[in-house]
Coordinates of C-alpha atoms in Angstrom, one line a residue:
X1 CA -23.8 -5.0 -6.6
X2 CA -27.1 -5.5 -5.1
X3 CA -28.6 -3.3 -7.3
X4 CA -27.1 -5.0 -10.1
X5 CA -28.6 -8.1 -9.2
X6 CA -32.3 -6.9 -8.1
X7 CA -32.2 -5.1 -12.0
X8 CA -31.1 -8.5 -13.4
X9 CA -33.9 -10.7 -11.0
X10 CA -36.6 -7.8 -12.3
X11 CA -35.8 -8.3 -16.4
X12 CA -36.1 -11.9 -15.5
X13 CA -39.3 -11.4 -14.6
X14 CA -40.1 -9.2 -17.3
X15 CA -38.9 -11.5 -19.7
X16 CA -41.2 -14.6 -18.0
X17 CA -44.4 -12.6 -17.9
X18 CA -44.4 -10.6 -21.1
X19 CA -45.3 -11.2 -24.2
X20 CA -42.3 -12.0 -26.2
X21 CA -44.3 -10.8 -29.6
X22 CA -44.4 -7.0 -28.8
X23 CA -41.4 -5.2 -30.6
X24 CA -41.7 -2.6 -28.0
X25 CA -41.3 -5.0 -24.8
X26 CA -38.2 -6.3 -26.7
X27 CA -36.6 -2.4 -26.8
X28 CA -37.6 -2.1 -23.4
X29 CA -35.6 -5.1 -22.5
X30 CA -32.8 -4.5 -24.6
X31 CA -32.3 -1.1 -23.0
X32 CA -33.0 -2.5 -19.2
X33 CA -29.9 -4.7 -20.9
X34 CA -28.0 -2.1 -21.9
X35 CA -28.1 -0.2 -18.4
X36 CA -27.7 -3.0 -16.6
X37 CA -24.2 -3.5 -18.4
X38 CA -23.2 0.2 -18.1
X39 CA -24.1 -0.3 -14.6
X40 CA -21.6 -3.1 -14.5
X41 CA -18.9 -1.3 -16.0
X42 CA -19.4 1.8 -13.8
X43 CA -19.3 -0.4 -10.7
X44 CA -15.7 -2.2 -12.5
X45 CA -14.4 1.1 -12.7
X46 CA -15.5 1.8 -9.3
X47 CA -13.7 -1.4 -7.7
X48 CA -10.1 -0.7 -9.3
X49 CA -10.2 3.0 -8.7
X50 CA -11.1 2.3 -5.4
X51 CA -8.6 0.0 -4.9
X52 CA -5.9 1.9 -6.3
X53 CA -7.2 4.8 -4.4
X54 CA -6.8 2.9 -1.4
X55 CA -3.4 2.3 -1.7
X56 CA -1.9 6.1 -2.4
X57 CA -4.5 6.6 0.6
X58 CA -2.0 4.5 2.9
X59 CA 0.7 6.0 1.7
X60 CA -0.2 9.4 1.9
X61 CA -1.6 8.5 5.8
X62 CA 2.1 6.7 6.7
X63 CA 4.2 9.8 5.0
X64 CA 1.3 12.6 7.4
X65 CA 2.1 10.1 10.7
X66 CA 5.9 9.8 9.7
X67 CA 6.4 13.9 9.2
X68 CA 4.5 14.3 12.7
X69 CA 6.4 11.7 14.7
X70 CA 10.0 13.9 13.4
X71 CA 8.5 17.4 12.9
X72 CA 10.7 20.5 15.3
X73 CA 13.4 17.6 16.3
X74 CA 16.4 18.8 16.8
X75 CA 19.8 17.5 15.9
X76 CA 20.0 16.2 19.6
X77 CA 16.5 14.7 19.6
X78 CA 17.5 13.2 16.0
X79 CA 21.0 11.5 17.5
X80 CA 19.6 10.4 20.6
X81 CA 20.0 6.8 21.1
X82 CA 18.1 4.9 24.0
X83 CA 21.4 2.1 24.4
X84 CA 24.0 1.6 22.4
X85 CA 22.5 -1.3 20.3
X86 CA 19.5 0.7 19.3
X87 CA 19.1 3.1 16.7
X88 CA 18.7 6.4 16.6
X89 CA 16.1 8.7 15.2
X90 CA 17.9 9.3 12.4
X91 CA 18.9 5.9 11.3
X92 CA 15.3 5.2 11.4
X93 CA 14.9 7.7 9.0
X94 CA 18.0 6.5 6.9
X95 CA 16.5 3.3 7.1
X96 CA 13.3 4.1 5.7
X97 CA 14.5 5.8 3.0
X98 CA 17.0 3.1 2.0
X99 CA 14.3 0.7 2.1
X100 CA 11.7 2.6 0.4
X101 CA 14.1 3.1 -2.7
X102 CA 15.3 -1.1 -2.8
X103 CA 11.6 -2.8 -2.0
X104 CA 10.0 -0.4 -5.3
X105 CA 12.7 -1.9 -7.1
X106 CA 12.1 -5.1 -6.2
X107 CA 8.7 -4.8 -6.8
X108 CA 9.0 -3.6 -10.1
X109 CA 10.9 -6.6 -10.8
X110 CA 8.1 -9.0 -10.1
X111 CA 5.5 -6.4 -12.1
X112 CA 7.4 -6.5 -15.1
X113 CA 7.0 -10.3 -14.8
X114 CA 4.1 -11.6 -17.0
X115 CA 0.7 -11.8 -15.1
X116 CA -0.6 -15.0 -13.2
X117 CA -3.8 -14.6 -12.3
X118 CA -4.2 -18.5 -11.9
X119 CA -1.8 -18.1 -8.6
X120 CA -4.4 -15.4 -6.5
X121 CA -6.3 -18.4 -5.4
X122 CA -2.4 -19.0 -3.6
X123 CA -2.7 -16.2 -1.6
X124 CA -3.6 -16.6 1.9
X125 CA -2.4 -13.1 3.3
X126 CA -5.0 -10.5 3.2
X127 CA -3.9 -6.8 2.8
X128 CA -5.3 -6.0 6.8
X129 CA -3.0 -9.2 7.4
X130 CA 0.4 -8.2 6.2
X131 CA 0.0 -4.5 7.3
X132 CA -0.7 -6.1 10.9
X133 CA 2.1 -8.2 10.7
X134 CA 5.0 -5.4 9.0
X135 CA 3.6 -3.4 11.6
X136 CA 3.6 -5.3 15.0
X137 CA 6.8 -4.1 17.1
X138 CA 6.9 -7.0 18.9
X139 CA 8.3 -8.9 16.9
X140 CA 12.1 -7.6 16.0
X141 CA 14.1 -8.0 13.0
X142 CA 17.7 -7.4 11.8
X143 CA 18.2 -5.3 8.9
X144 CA 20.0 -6.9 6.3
X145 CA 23.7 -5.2 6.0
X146 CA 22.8 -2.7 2.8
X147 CA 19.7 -1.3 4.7
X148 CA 21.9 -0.9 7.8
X149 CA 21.9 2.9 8.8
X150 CA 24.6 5.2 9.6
X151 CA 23.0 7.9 10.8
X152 CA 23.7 10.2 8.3
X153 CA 20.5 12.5 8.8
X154 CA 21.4 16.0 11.6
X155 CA 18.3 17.8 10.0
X156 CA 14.7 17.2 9.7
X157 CA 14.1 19.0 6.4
X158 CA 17.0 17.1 4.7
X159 CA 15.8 13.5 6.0
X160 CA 12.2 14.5 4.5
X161 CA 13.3 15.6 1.1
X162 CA 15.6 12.8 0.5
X163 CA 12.2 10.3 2.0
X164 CA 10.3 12.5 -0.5
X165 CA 12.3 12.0 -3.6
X166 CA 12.4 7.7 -2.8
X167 CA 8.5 7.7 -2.5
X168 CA 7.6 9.9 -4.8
X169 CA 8.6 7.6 -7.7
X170 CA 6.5 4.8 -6.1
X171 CA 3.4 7.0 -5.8
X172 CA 4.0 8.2 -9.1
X173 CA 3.9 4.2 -10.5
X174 CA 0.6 3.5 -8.3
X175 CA -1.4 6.5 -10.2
X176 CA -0.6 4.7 -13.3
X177 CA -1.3 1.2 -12.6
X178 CA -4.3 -0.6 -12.9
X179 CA -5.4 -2.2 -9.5
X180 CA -6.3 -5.7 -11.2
X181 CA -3.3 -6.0 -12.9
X182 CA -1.3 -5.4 -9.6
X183 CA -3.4 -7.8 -8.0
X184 CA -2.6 -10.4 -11.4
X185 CA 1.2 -10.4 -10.7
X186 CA 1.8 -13.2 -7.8
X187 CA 5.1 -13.4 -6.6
X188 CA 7.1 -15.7 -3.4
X189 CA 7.7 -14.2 -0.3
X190 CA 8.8 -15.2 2.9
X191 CA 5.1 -15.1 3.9
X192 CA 4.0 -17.2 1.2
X193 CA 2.4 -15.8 -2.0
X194 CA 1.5 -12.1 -2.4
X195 CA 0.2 -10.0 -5.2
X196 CA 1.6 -6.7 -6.8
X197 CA -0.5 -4.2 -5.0
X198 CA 0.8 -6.2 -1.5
X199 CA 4.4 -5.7 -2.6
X200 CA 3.5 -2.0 -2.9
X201 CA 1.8 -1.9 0.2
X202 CA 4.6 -3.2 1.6
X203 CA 6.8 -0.2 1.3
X204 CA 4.3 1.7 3.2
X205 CA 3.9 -0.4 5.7
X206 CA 7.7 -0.9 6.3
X207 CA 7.7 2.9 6.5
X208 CA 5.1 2.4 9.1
X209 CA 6.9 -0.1 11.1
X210 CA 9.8 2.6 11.7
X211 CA 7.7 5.5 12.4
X212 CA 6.2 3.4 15.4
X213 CA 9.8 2.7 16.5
X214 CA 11.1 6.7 16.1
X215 CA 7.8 7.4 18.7
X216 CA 9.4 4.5 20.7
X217 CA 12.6 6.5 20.8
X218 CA 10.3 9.8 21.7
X219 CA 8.9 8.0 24.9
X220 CA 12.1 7.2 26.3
X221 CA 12.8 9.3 29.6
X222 CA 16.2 10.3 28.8
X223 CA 14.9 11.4 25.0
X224 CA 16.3 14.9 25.2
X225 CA 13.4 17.7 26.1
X226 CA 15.3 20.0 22.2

């Protein structure tokens, strides 16, 4: 951007001080013009790539921490419960993938809305904001009943292919979309206002949440040693 600007400040210049009469200072200009807007739409591209980048970055970094927080567990380490009103290892896992299947599609839901970009001025949540706040473990939260977990998972390689086959579809949708668009669609939350690529991010960070509660489970002294 800066660059951008200190080419547009120096054609200003040009355009002051020259002689507006000579047909070759008017090419030159033109083509300082035309740079300066392929510049522009390099740098465009840059931003949403980026930002979309971004995303499939955070879920590729929450699916690398998830798969080392449950890799070699056993079906003992997976059961374990640290009291009887806390879950196990394995409905964290069940959880995550039930989630991760019903937030996509109610995020879809809101993306096949039409876009209003007039609402982003609405949103008061950055993306650092709501990842802080899915994340923090401090504060609890109960599960509605559909997302309630069983417990269903006794192997490590079946919890991860079943977690692989309900995110795949999302990252799948995110190398498709457009980042600006996502940002365009505004929908209500609990939180207030958030915008398409949040309600993505979302799903990451819920995945995120659970992974820092199955290393919660890990640290418990009576967590069996296989």
């Amino acid at each position: 951007m800066n660059l951008i600007m200190n080419m547009i400040a120096l054609a200003s210049i040009a355009t002051a001080t020259l002689a507006p009469s000579s047909a070759k200072t008017r090419l030159l200009l033109e083509q300082k013009d035309q740079n300066i807007t392929l510049i522009e739409k390099k740098q465009a591209l840059k931003r949403d790539y980026v930002g979309t980048d971004s995303l499939l970055q955070y879920f590729n970094q929450t699916t690398a921490e998830l798969e080392k927080q449950v890799a070699g567990l056993s079906e003992a380490q997976l059961q374990f419960k640290p009291a009887p009103d806390k879950w196990s290892i394995s409905q964290c896992l069940e959880h995550i993938i039930r989630s991760e299947r019903m937030i996509f599609d109610m995020a879809k839901k809101g993306l096949d809305q039409d876009p209003q970009p007039e609402r982003r001025k609405e949103i008061k949540m950055t993306d650092d904001n709501l990842k802080n706040a899915l994340t923090d473990r401090s504060h609890k939260y109960q599960a509605p009943k559909e997302l309630q977990p069983e417990g269903i998972y006794k192997n490590v390689n079946t919890a991860l292919t079943d977690f692989s086959a309900a995110r795949q579809p999302v990252l799948d949708y995110i190398k498709k979309a457009d980042a600006e668009d996502l940002r365009n669609h505004v929908s209500d939350s609990p939180t207030g206002p958030i915008d398409g690529y949040q309600a993505l991010m979302f799903i990451a960070a819920h995945s995120a949440r659970h992974t820092k509660q199955i290393a919660e489970i890990k640290a418990d002294p009576n967590f069996p040693k296989q």
